[in-house]
Short mmCIF file of C-alpha atoms in Angstrom, two decimals:
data_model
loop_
_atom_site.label_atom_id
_atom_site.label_comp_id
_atom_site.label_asym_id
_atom_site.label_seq_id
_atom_site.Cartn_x
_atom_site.Cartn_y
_atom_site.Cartn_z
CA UNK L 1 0.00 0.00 0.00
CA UNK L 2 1.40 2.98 -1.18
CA UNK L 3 1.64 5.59 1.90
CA UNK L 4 3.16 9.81 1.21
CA UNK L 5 6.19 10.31 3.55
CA UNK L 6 6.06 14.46 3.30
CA UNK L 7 6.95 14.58 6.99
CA UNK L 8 10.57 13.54 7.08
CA UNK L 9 12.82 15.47 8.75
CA UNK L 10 15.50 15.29 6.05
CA UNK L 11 12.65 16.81 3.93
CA UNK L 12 11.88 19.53 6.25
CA UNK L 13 16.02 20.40 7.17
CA UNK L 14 17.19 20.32 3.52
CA UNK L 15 18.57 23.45 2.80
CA UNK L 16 19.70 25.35 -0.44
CA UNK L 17 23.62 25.63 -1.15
CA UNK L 18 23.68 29.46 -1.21
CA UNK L 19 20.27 29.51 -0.29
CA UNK L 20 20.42 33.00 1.70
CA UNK L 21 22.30 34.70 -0.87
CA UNK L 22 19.62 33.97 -3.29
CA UNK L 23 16.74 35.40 -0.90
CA UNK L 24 18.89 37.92 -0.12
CA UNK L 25 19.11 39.05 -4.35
CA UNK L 26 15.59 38.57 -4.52
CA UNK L 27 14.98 41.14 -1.20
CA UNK L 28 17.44 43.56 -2.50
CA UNK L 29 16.03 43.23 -6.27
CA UNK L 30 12.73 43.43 -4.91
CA UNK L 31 13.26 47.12 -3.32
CA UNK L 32 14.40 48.54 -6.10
CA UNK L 33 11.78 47.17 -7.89
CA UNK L 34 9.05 48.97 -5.43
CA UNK L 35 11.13 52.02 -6.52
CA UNK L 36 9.67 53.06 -9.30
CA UNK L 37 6.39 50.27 -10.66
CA UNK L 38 4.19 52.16 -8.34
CA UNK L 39 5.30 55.42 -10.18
CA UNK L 40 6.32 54.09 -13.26
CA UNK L 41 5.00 56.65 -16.32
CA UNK L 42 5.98 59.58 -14.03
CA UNK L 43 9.68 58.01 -13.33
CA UNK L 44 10.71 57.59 -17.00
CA UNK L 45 8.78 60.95 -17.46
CA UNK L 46 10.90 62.93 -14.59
CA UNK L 47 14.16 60.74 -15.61
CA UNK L 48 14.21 61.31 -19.59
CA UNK L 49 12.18 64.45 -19.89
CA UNK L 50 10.24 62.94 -22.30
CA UNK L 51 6.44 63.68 -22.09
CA UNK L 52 4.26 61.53 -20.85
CA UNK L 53 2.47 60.29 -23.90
CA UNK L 54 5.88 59.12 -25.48
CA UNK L 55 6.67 57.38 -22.19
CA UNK L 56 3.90 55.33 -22.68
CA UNK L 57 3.52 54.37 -26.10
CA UNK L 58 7.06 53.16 -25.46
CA UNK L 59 6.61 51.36 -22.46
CA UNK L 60 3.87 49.55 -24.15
CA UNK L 61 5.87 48.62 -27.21
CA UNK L 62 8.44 47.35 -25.56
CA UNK L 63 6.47 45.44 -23.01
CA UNK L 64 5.02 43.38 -25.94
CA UNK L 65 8.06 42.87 -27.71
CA UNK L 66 9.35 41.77 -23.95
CA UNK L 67 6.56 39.11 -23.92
CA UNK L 68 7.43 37.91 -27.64
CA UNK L 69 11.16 37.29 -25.93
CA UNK L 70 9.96 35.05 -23.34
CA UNK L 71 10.19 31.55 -25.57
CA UNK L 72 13.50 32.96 -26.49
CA UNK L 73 14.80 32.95 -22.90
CA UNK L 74 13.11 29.47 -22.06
CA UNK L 75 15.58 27.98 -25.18
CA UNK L 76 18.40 30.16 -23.33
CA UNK L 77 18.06 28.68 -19.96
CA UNK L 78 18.02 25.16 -21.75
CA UNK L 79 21.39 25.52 -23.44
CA UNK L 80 23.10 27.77 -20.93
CA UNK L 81 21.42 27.14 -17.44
CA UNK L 82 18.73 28.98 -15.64
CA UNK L 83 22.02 30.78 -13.43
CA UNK L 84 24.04 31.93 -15.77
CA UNK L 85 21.04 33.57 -18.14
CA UNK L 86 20.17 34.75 -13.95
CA UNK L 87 22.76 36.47 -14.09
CA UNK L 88 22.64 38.13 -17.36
CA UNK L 89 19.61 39.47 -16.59
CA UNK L 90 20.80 41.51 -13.86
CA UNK L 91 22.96 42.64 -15.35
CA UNK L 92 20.86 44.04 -17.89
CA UNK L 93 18.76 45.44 -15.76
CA UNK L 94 21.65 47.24 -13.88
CA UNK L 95 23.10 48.61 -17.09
CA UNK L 96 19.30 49.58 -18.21
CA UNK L 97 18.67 51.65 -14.86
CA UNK L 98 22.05 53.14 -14.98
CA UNK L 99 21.45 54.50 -18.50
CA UNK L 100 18.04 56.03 -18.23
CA UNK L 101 19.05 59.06 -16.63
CA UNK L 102 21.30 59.37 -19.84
CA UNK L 103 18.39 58.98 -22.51
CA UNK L 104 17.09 61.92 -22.92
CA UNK L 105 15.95 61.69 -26.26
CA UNK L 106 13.26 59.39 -27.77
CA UNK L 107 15.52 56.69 -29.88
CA UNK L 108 17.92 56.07 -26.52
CA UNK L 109 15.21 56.05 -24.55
CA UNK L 110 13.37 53.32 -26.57
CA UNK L 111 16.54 51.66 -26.76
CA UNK L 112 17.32 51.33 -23.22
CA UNK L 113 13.74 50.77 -22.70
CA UNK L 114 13.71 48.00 -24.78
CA UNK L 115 16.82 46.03 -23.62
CA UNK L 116 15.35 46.60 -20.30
CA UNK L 117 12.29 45.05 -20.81
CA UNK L 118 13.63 42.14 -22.58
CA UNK L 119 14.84 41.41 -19.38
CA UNK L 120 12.10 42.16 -17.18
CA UNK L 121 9.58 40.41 -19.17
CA UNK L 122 11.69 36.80 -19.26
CA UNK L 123 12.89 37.37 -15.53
CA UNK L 124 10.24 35.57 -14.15
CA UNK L 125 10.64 32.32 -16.60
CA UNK L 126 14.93 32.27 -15.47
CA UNK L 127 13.96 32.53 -11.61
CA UNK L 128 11.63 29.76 -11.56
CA UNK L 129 13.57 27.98 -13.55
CA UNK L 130 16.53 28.70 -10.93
CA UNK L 131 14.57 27.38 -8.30
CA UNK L 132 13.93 24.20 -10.27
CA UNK L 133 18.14 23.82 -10.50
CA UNK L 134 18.98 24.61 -7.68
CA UNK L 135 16.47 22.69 -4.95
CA UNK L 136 14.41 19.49 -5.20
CA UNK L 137 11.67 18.11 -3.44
CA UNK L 138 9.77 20.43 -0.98
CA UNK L 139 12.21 22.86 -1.10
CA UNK L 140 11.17 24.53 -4.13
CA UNK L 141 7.83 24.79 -2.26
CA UNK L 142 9.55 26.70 0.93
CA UNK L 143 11.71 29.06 -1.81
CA UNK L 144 8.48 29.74 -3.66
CA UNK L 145 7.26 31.13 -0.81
CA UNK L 146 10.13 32.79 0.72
CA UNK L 147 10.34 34.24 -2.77
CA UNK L 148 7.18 35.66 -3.17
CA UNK L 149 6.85 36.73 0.75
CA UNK L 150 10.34 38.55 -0.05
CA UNK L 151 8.92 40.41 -3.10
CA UNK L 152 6.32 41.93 -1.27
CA UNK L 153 8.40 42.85 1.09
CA UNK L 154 10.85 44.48 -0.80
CA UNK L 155 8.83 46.19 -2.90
CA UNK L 156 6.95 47.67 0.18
CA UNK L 157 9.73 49.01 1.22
CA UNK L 158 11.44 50.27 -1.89
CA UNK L 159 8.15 52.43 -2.45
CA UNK L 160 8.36 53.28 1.52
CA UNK L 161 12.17 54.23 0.29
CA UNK L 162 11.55 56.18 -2.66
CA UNK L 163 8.42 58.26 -1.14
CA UNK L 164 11.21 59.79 1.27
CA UNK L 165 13.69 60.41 -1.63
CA UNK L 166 10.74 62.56 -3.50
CA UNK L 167 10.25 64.37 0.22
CA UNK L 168 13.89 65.18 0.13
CA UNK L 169 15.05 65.90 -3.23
CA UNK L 170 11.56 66.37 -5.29
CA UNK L 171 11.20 65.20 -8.88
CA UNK L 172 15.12 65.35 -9.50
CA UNK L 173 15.48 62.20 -6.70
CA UNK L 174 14.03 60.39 -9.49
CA UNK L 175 17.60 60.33 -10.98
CA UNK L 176 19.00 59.34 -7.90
CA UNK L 177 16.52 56.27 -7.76
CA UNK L 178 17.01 55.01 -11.18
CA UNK L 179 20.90 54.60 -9.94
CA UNK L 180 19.60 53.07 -6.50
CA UNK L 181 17.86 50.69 -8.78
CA UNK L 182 20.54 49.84 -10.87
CA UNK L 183 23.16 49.17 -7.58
CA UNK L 184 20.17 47.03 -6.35
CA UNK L 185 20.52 44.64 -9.42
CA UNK L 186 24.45 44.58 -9.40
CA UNK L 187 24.25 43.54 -5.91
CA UNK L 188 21.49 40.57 -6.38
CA UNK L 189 23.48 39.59 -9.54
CA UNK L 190 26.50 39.16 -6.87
CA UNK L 191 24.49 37.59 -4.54
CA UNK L 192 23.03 35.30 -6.53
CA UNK L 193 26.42 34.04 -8.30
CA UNK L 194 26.97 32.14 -4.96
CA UNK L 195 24.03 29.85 -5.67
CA UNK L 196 24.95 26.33 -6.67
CA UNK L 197 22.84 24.03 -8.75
CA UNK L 198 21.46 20.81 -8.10
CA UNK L 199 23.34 18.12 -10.26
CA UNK L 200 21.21 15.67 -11.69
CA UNK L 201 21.84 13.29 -14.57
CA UNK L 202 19.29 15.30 -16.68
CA UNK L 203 21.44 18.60 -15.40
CA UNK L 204 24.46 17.38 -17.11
CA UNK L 205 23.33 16.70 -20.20
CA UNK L 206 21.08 20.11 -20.49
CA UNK L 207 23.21 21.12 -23.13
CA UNK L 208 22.32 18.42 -25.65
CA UNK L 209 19.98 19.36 -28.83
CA UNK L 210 16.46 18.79 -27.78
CA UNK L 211 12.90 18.93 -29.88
CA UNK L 212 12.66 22.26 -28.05
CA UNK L 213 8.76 23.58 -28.11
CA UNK L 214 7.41 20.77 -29.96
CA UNK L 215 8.30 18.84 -26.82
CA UNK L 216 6.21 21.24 -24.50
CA UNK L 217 3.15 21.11 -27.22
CA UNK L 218 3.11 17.40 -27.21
CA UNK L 219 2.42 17.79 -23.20
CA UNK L 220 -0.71 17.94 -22.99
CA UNK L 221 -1.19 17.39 -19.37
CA UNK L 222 1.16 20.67 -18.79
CA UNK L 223 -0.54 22.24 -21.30
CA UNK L 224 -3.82 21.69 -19.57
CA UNK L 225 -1.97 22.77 -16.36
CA UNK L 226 -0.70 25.94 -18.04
CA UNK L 227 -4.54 26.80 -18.94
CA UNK L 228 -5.63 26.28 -15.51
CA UNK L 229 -3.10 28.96 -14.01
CA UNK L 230 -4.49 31.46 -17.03
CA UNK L 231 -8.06 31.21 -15.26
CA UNK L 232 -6.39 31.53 -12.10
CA UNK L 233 -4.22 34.22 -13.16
CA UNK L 234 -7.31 36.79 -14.14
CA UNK L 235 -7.67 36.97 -10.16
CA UNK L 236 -4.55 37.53 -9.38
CA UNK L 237 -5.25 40.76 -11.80
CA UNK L 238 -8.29 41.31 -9.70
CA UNK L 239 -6.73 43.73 -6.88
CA UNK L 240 -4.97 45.97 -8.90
CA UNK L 241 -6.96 46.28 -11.66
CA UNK L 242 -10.64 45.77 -11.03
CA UNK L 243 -10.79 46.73 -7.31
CA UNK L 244 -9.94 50.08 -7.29
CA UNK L 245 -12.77 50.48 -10.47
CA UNK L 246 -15.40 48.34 -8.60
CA UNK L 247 -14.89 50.82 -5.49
CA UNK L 248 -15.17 53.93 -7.70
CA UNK L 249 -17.84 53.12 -9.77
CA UNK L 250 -20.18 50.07 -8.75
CA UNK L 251 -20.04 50.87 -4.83
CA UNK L 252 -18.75 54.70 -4.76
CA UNK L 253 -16.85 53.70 -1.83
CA UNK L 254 -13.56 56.18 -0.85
CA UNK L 255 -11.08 55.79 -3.28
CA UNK L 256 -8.62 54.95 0.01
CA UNK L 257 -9.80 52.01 0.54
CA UNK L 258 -7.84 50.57 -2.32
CA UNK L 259 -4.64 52.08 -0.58
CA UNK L 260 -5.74 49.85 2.48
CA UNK L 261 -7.14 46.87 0.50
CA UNK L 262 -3.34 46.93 -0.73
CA UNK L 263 -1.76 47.52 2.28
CA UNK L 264 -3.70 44.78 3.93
CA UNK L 265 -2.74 42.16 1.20
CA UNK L 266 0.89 43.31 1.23
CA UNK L 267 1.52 42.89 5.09
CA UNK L 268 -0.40 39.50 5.02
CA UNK L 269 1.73 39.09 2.22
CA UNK L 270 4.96 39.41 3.09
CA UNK L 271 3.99 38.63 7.30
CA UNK L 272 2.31 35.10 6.83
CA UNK L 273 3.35 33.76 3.47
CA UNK L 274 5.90 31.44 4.93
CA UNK L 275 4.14 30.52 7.56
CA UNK L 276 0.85 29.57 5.91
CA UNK L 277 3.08 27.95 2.87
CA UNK L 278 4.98 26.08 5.69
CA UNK L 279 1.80 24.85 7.11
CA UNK L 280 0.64 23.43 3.80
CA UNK L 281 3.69 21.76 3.02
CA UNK L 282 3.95 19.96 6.45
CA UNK L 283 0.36 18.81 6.05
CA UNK L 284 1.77 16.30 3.42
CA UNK L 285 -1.47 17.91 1.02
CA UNK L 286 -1.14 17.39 -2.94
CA UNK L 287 0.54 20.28 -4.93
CA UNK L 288 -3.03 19.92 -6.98
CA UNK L 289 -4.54 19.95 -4.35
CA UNK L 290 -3.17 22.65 -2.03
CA UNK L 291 -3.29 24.82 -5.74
CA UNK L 292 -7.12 23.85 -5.91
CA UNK L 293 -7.88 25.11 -2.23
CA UNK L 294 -6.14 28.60 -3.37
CA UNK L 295 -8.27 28.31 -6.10
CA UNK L 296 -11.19 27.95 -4.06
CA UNK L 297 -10.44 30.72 -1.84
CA UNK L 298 -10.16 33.18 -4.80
CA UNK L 299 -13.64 31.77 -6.21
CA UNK L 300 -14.87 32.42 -2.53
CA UNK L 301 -13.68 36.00 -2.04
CA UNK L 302 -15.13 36.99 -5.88
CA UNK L 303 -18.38 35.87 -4.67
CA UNK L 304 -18.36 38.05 -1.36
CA UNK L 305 -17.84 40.60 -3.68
CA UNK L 306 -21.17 39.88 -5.87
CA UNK L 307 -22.86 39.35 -2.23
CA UNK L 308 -21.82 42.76 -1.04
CA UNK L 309 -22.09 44.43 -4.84
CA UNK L 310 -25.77 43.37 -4.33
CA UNK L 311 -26.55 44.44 -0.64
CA UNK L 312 -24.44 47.80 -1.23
CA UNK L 313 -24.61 48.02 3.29
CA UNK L 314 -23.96 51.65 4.64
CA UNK L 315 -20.16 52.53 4.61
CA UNK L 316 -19.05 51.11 7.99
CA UNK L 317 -19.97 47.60 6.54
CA UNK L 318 -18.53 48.32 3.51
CA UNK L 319 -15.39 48.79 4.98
CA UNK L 320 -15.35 45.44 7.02
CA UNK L 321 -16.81 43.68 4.22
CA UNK L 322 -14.23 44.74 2.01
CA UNK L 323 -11.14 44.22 4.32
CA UNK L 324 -12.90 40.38 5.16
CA UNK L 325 -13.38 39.55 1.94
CA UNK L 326 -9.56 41.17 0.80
CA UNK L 327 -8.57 38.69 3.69
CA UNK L 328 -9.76 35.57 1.79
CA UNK L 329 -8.34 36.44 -1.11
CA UNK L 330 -5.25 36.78 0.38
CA UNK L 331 -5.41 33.28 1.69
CA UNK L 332 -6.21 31.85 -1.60
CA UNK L 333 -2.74 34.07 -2.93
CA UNK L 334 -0.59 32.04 0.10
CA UNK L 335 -2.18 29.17 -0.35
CA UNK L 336 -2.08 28.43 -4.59
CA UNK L 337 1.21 30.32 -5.39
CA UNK L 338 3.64 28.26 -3.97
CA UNK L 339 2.24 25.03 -4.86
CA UNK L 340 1.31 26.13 -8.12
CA UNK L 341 4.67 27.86 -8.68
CA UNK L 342 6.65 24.52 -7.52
CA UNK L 343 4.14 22.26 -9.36
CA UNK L 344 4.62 24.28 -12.50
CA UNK L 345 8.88 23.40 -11.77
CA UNK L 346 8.55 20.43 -11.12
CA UNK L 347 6.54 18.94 -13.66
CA UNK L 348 8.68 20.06 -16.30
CA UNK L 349 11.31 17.68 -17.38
CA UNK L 350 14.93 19.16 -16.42
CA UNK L 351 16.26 18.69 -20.10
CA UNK L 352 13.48 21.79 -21.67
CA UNK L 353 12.40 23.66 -18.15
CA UNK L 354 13.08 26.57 -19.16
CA UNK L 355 10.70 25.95 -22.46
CA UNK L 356 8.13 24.19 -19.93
CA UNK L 357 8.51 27.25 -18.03
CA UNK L 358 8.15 29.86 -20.64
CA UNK L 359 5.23 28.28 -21.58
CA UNK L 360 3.60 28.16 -18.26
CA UNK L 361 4.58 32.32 -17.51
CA UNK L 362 2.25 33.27 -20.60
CA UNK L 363 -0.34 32.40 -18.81
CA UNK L 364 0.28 35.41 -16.52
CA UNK L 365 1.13 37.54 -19.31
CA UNK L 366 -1.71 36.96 -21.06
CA UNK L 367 -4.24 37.74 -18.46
CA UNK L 368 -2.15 40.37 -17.35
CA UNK L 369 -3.02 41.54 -20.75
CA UNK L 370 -6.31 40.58 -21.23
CA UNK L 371 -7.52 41.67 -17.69
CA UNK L 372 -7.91 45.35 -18.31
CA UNK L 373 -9.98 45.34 -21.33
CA UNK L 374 -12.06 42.19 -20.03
CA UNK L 375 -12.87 43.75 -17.27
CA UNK L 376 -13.90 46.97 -17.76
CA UNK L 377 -16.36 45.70 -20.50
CA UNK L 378 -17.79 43.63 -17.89
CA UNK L 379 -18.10 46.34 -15.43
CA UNK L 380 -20.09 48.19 -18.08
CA UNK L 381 -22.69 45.90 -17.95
CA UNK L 382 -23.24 45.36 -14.05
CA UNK L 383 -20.41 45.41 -11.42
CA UNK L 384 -20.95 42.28 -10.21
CA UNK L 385 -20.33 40.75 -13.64
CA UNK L 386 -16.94 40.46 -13.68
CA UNK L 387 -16.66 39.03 -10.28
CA UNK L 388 -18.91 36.34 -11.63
CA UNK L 389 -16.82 35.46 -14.30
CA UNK L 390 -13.40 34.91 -12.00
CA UNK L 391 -15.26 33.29 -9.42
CA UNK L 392 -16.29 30.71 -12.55
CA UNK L 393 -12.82 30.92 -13.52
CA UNK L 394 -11.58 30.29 -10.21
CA UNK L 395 -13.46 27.02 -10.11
CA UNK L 396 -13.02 25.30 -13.52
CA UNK L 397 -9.01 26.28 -12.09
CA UNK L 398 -9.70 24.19 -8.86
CA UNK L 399 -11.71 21.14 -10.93
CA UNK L 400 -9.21 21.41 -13.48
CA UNK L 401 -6.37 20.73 -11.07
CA UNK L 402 -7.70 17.73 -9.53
CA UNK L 403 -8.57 16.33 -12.42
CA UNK L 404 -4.83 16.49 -13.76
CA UNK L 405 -3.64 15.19 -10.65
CA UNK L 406 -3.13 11.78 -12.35
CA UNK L 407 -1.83 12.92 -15.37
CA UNK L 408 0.80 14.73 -13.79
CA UNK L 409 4.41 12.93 -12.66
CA UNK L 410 4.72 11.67 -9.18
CA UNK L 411 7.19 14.02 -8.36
CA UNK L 412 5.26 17.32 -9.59
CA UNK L 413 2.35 16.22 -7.59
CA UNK L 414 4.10 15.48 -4.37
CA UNK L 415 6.13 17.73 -2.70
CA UNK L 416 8.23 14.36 -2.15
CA UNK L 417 8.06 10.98 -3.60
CA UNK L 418 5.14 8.46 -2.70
CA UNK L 419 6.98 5.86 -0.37
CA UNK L 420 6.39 2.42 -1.32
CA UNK L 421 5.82 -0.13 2.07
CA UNK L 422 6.86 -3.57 0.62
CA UNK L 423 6.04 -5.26 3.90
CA UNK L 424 5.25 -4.98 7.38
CA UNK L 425 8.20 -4.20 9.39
CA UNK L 426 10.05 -3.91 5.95
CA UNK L 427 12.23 -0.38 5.20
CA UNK L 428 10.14 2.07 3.34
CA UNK L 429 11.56 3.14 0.07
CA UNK L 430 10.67 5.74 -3.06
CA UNK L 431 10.22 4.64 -6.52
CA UNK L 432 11.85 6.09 -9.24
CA UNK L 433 10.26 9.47 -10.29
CA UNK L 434 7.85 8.93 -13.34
CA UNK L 435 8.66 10.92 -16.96
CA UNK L 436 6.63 13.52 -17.53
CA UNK L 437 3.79 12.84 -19.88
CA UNK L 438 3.76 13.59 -23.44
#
């Protein structure tokens, strides 16, 4: 009878060689990060001079040609290693930051701009894919969510950070903050060059010709995986993009409680992340499944929102209602990334992770994308519409999940490897991991 072992202590000590210096990158990146998204169109504004029309157009350019790089950088990480392209990266983005003060006339600007973005578009393919070389096992489920805990974090208080440069200096500490952001990549990319991979038989030979994407399409239980996470990843667009338009228009609440609905998420965030992802992973639950209940969570929190949409209570309620329901979704954040972000890593086969991976990250870029325009047309119609829809979403995500569960390798679904108990009183021991289906 086959029994899961998630509970072993060697499971739950295993540590990452370099481990710290990774987080550490990821903290440091993080803050400069929070430097300027929150103020984005008026920092390349301030730093170029450019107006603010041309800062955009560009910025959206770019960002699209950024997304069409992302296969690109799944193919690098193949050939090269998810470390070394790491490490490129930052160093792009250093280079990027420290040029922008310099670009003060549209062609460098779009230049720099779109190196930059090249970079910051496929960053989030080469660090999951680093977290896939470097740990095994439940690991990657505790550096998911140190990760993403870290991020929120760090970009809390690089915005904390650059809110006191603008007291002190005014529009010109913009300058100063694209250079703070540029230090704060050199130093992750030196952190992070202390991180050692994992090797594995399937490590070694990563620089062998492969079928490349053709191997990924031929998946179809990853692609099915990968379509899940795009229903799932429409609410994860939910609190910045919908929110603060529900509040305005549908429930013409205050316009600060979406600077409190954000604060609240953040602290949970970046306060509880590890703890709740700890809590899941010693609970010996089902990457699926764990990645369903998030899932769930999300579907429940959209529907408090059609409940309260509906009732419309006096203001006071409102408020609590809000902050409840912001509460749940925050759960069901904790809760599915880390098991879907380690599920996602694990269930692509070593040899083409960083194609498995590229794959899976367009599903966030492509409801990143879709989200605004989806949304608002929804909203048109009634404001409880498009909470409808992602609380649908949210649960074809959820059945979806479960029903891949035995589609998916061993090893993706478990956080470690169902032990086998040949007899009573015999040792317990762990099959080999299955291939990845095709």
């Amino acid at each position: 009878m086959g029994v899961f072992t998630g509970k072993t202590a060697a499971s739950r000590e295993a540590k990452v060689a370099g481990e710290r210096s990774l987080l550490l990158g990821i903290g440091i990146s993080s803050v400069g990060i929070g430097m300027y998204i929150p103020f984005s169109l008026v920092f390349f504004h301030h730093v170029t001079g450019l107006s603010l029309t041309l800062v955009g157009l560009v910025m959206t350019v770019t960002g699209l040609a950024g997304l069409a790089f992302m296969p690109l950088a799944g193919t690098a990480v193949d050939r090269h290693g998810a470390k070394k392209v790491n490490l490129v990266l930052y160093g792009i983005r250093a280079l990027g930051f420290a040029l922008y003060p310099f670009a003060d006339s549209l062609p460098a600007f779009a230049a720099v701009a779109l190196v930059t973005a090249l970079a910051d578009r496929s960053f989030g393919v080469v660090q999951q894919s680093l977290i896939g070389e470097v740990a095994l096992g439940a690991a990657r489920d505790r550096l998911q969510a140190s990760t993403r805990a870290l991020q929120n974090a760090g970009m809390g208080a690089g915005a904390l950070l650059v809110s006191g440069v603008l007291a002190l200096w005014g529009t010109g500490g913009f300058t100063y903050t694209a250079w703070g952001n540029a230090l704060a990549f050199a130093l992750a990319g030196l952190l992070v060059s202390r991180v050692r991979a994992v090797r594995t038989v399937a490590t070694a030979a990563a620089g062998q010709p492969s079928a490349g994407y053709r191997t990924v399409l031929r998946d179809r239980p990853f692609l099915g995986l990968t379509a899940a996470n795009f229903l799932t990843a429409l609410g994860y667009s939910a609190l910045s993009v919908l929110f603060p338009l529900y509040l305005s228009t549908w429930l013409t609440a205050p316009d600060s409680l979406t600077g409190a609905a954000f604060t609240v998420n953040t602290v949970l965030c970046a306060g509880i992340g590890v703890l709740i992802a700890g809590r899941v992973r010693r609970s010996g639950a089902r990457r699926t499944r764990s990645a369903a209940l998030g899932a769930l969570l999300f579907a429940a929190a959209f529907t408090g929102q059609i409940v309260l949409g509906t009732l419309r209570p006096g203001q006071s309620v409102t408020l609590v209602a809000l902050l409840a329901i912001v509460v749940v979704y925050t759960l069901g954040e904790l809760v599915h990334s880390p098991s879907g972000g380690a599920l996602s890593v694990s269930a692509a086969p070593e040899a083409v992770r960083g194609r498995y991976l590229a794959t899976y990250q367009l599903s966030y870029s492509l409801a990143g994308a879709l989200a605004p325009s989806l949304f608002t047309a929804l909203l048109a119609v009634d404001g409880r519409l498009p909470w409808a829809v992602l609380a649908v979403a949210a649960l074809g995500a959820a059945l979806a999940l479960l029903r891949l569960e035995r589609h998916l390798p061993a090893e993706a679904v478990h956080a470690e490897p169902p032990a086998v108990v040949k007899a009573a009183g015999a040792p317990v021991t762990a099959p080999a991991p299955a291939t990845a289906a095709v």
